[in-house]
Coordinates of C-alpha atoms and ligand atoms in Angstrom, one line a residue:
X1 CA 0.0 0.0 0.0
X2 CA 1.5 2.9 -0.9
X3 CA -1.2 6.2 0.4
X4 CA 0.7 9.0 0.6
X5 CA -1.2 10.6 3.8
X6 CA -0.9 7.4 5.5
X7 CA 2.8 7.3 5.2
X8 CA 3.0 11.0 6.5
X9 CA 0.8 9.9 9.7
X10 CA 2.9 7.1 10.0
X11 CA 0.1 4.7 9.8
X12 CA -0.2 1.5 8.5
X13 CA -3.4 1.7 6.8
X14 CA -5.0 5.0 5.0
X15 CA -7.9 7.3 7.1
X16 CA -11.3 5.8 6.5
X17 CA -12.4 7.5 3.3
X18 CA -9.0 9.1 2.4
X19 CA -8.1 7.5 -1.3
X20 CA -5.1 5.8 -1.6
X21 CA -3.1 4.2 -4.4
X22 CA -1.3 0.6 -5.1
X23 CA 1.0 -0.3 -7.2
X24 CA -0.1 -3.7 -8.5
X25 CA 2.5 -4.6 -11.0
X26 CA 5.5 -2.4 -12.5
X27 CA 3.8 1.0 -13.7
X28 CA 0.0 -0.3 -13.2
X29 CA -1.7 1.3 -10.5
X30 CA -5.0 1.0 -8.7
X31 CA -6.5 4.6 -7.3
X32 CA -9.1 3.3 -4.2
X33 CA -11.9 5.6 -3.0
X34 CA -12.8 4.1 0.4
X35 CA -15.4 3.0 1.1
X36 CA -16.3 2.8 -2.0
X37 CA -20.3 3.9 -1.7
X38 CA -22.6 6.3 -3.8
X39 CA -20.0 8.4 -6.1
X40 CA -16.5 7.2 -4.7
X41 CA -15.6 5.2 -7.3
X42 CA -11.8 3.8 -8.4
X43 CA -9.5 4.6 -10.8
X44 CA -5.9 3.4 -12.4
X45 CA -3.2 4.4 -14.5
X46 CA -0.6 2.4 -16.5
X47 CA 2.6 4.6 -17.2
X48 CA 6.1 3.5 -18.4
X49 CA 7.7 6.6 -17.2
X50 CA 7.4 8.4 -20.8
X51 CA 3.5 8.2 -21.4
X52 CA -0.1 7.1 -19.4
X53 CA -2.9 5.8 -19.6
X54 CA -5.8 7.0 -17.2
X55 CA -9.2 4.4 -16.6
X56 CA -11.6 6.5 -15.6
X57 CA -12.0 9.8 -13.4
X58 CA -13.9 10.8 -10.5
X59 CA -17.0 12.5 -9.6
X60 CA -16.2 16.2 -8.6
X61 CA -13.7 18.2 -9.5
X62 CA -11.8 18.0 -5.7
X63 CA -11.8 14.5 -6.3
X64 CA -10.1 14.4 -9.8
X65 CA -7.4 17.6 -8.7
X66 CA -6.3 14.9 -5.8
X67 CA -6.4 11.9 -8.4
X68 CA -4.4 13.7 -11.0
X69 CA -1.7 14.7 -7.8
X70 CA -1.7 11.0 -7.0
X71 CA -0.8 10.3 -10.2
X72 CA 1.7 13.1 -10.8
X73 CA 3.3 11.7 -7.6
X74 CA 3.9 8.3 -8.6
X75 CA 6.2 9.6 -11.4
X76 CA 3.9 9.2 -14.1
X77 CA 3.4 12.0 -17.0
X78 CA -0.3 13.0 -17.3
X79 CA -2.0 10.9 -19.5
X80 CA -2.1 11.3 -23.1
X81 CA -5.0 8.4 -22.7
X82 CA -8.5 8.6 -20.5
X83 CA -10.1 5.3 -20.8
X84 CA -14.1 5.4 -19.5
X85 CA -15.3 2.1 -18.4
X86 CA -18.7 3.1 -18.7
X87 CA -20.6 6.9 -18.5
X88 CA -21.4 7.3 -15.2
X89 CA -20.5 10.7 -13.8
X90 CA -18.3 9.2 -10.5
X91 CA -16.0 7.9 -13.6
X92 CA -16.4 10.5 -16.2
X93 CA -16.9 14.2 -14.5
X94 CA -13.4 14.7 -14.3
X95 CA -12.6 14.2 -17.7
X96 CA -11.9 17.7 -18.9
X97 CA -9.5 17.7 -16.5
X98 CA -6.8 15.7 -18.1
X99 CA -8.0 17.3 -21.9
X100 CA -7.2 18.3 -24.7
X101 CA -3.7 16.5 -23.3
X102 CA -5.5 13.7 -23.3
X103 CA -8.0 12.0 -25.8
X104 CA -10.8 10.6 -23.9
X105 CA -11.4 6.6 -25.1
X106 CA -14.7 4.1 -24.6
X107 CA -17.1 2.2 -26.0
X108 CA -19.5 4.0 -28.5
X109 CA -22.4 3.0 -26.6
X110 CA -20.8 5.0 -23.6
X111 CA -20.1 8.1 -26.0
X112 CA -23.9 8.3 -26.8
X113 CA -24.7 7.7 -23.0
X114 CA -22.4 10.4 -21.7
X115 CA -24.0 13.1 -23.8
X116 CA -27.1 12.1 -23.4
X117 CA -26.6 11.6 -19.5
X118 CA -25.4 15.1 -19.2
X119 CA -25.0 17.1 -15.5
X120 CA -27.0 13.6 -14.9
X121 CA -25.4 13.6 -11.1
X122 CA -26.6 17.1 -10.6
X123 CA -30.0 16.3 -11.2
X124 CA -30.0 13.0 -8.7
X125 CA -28.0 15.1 -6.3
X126 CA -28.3 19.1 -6.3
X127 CA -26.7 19.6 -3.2
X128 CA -23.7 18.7 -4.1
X129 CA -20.7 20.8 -4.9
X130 CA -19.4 18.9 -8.0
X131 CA -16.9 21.5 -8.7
X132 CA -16.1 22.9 -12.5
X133 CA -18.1 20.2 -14.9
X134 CA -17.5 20.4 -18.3
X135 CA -19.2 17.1 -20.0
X136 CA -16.5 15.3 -22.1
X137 CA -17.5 12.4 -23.8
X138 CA -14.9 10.1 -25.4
X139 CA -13.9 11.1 -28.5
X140 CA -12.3 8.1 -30.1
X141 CA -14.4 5.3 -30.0
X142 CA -15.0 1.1 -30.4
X143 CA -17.5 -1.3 -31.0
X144 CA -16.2 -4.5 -29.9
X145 CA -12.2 -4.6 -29.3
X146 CA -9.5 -2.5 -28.9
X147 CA -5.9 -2.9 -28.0
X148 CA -4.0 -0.1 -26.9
X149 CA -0.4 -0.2 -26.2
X150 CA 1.5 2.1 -23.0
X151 CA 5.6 1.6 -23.6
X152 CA 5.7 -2.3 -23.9
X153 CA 2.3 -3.1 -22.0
X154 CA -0.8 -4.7 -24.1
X155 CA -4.1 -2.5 -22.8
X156 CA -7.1 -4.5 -24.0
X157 CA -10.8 -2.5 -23.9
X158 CA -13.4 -5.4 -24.2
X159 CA -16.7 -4.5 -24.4
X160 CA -18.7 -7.2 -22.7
X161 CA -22.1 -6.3 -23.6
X162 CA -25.1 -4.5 -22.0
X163 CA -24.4 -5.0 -18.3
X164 CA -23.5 -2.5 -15.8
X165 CA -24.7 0.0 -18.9
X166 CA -25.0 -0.5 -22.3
X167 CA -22.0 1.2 -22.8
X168 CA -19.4 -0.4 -20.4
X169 CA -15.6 -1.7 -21.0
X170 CA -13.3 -3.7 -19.3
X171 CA -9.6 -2.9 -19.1
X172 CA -7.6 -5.9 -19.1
X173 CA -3.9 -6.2 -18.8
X174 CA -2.8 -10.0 -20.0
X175 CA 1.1 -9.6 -18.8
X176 CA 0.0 -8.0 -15.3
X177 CA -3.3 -10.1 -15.0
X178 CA -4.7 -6.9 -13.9
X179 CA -8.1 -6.1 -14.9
X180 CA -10.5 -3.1 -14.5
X181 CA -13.9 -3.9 -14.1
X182 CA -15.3 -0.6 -14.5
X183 CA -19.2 -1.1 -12.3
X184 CA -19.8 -4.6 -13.8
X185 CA -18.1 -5.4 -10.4
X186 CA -18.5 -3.2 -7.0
X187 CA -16.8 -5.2 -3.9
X188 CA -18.5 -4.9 -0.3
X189 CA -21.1 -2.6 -2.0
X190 CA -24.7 -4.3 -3.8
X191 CA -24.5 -4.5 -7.5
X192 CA -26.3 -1.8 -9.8
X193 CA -28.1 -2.8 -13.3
X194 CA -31.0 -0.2 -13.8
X195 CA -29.2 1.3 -16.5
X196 CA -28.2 -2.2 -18.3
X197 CA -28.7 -5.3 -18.1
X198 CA -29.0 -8.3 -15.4
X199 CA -28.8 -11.2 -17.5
X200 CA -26.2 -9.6 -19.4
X201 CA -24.4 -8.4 -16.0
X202 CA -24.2 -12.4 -15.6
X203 CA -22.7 -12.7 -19.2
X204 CA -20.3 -10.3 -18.7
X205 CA -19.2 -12.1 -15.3
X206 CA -18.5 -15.2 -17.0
X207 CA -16.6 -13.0 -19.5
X208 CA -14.3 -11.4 -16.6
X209 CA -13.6 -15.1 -15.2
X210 CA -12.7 -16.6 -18.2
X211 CA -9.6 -13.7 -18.6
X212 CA -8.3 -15.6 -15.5
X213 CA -7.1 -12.2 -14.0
X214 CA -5.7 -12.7 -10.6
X215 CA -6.5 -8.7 -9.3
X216 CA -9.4 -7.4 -10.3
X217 CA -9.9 -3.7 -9.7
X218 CA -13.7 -3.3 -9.5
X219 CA -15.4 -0.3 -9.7
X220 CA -16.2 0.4 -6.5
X221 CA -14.7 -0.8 -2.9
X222 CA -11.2 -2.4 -2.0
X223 CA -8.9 -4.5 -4.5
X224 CA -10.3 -8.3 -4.6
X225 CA -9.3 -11.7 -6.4
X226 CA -11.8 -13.1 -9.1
X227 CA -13.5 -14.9 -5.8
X228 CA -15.6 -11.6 -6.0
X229 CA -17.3 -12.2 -9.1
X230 CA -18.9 -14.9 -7.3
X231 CA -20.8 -12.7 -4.5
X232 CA -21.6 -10.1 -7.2
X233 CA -23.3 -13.2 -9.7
X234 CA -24.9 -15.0 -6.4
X235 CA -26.3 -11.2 -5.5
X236 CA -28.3 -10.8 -9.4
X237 CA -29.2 -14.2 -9.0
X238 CA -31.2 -13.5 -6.0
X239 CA -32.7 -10.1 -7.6
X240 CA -33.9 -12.5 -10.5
X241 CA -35.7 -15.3 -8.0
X242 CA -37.6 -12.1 -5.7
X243 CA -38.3 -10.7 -9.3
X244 CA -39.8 -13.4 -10.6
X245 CA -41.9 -14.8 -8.2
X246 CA -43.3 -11.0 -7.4
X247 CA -43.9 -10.3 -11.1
X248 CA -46.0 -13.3 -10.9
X249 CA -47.9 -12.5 -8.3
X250 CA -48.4 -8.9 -9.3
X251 CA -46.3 -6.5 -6.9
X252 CA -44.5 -3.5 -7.9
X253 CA -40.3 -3.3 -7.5
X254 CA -40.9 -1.5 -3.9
X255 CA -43.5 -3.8 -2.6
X256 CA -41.0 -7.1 -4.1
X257 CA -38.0 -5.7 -2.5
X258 CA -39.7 -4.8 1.0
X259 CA -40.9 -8.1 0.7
X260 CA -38.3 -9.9 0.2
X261 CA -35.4 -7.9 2.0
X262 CA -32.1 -8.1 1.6
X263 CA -32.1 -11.6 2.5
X264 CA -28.1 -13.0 2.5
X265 CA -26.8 -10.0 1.3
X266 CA -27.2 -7.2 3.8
X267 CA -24.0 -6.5 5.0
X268 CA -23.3 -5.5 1.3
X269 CA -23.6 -1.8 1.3
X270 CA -26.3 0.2 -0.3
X271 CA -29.0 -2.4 0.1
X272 CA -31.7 0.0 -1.2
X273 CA -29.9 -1.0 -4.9
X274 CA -32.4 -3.6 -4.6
X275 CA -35.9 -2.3 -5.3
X276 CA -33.6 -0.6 -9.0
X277 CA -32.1 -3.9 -9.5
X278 CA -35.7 -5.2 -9.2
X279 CA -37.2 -2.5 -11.5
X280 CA -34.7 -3.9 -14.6
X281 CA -35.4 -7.2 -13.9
X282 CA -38.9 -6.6 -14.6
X283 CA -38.6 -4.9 -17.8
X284 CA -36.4 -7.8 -19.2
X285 CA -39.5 -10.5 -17.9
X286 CA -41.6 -7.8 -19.7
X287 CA -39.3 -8.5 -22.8
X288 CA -37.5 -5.1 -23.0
X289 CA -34.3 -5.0 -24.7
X290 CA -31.1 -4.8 -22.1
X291 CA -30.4 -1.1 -21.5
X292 CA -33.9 -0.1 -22.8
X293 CA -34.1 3.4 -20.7
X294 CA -36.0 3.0 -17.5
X295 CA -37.4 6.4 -15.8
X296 CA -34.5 6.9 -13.5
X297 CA -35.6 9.4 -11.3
X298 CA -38.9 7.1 -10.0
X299 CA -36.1 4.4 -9.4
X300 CA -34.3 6.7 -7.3
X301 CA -37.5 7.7 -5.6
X302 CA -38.2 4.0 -4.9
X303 CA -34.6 3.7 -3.7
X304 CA -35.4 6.0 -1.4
X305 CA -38.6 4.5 -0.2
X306 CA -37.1 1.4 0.8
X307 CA -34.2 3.3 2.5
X308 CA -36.6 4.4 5.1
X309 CA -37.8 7.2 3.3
X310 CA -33.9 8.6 4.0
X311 CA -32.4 10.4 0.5
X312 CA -30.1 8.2 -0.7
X313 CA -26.4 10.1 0.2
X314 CA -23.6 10.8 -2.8
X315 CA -20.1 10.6 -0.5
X316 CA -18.2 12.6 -2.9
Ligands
ZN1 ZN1 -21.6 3.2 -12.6

């Protein structure tokens, strides 16, 4: 562990909250926003020393200044490169902040979803000071596949379908077996498919095993070994039994997930994820195509209903 703060303290481990970086293999790092709930999502960079590649950015523009010095700090150059794993704003609202240095990469899918998404996290949260937001969409985009190359390390972006979002990629790193998950994964905190797909968030599960990558950077929450897919897959396979056997009989997302609870998975964080995990399943047993738009703000207001009626808090 190398957090800069907790070196200065002395301490062993970083300040609840306080991001820290790890190196995970020579040049790849892993940028960790504890605890890894509403809008403190992870980041990475691979450098050689001459050039960089960034995956993803962070939700305000504090949060990104303090990103970019972490990265500045571990001798890397600023990137030339800003991989998005998908368009959510936690891991694209800093963007402008590394360009035009840098030309912003991602799935074309995630292109069309950033500019479409907009000052999205204003909306969902108003009282938040997000800083100097200037929406910045990736310019240079894929389909399918791309390899990238950073000094003498292969960059793969896979695109493993609809299933965080419809526009998410991967970042895997074959020689490091190092791979970015982008929100496909989130460790210690409940999965989150409203905006994609949860059949295809299991697809794209058995995609991330089969790279065989020993650390797996998820989106969200500490570093973890490919045991984590495992929690994340049992998790949506539980949404899809409550939804199920409540579409059946009739009952809404709210009254399904207040029915069912939790269940196993309550000391994952976030629990109200649920009831909006709950909402996609039923529009794919309604025969919705994966990523079809759901209205997001009456997820969010159900969220909150089964939160106790208590908004649901962005950390950043
Ligand atoms: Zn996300």
């Amino acid at each position: 562990m190398t957090s800069a703060s907790a070196a200065e303290a002395g301490e062993s481990a970083p300040a609840p909250g306080e991001p820290y970086t790890e190196e995970l293999a020579g040049g790849v790092h892993a940028y960790i926003q504890p605890d890894g709930g509403w809008c403190l999502s992870n980041a990475g960079w691979i450098s050689d020393g001459g050039e960089t590649l960034l995956v993803d950015t962070a939700a305000t523009e504090r949060r990104t200044r303090a990103l970019r010095t972490a990265l500045v700090a571990s001798g890397a150059p600023l990137p030339a490169t800003v991989v998005n794993t998908h368009h959510h704003g936690d891991h694209t609202y800093g963007n402008a902040l590394f360009t035009p240095g840098a030309t912003v990469v991602g799935h074309e899918t995630c292109r069309r979803e950033t500019l479409a998404a907009g000052h999205q996290l204003h909306e969902i949260w108003p009282g938040v000071d997000f800083g100097d937001i200037r929406i910045t969409a990736p310019t240079l985009t894929y389909r399918d596949e791309l390899t990238l190359h950073v000094g003498r390390t292969e960059v793969r972006l896979l695109h493993p379908g609809v299933a965080h979002t419809a526009g998410d990629t991967v970042v895997w790193l074959p020689e490091q077996s190092v791979v970015f998950t982008g929100d496909i994964v989130f460790h210690r905190g409940t999965p989150f498919v409203p905006m994609g797909s949860l059949s295809g968030s299991l697809h794209a599960l058995d995609r991330l095993r089969a790279l065989g990558a020993h650390t797996v950077v998820p989106g969200h929450g500490p570093l973890a070994g490919p045991e984590v897919y495992d929690t994340v897959e049992r998790c949506l396979r539980y949404v899809d039994e409550v939804a199920r056997a409540a579409h059946g009989r009739g009952l809404t997302p709210l009254e399904a997930a207040r029915e069912a609870g939790p269940g196993e998975f309550a000391e994952l964080a976030e629990s109200e994820r649920l009831v909006a995990n709950v909402h996609r399943a039923y529009a794919e047993l309604e025969g919705r195509p994966p990523g079809d738009p759901l209205d997001i703000l009456s997820v969010w207001a159900d969220m909150e209903q089964l939160n106790g009626g208590r908004p649901v808090a962005c950390h950043a």
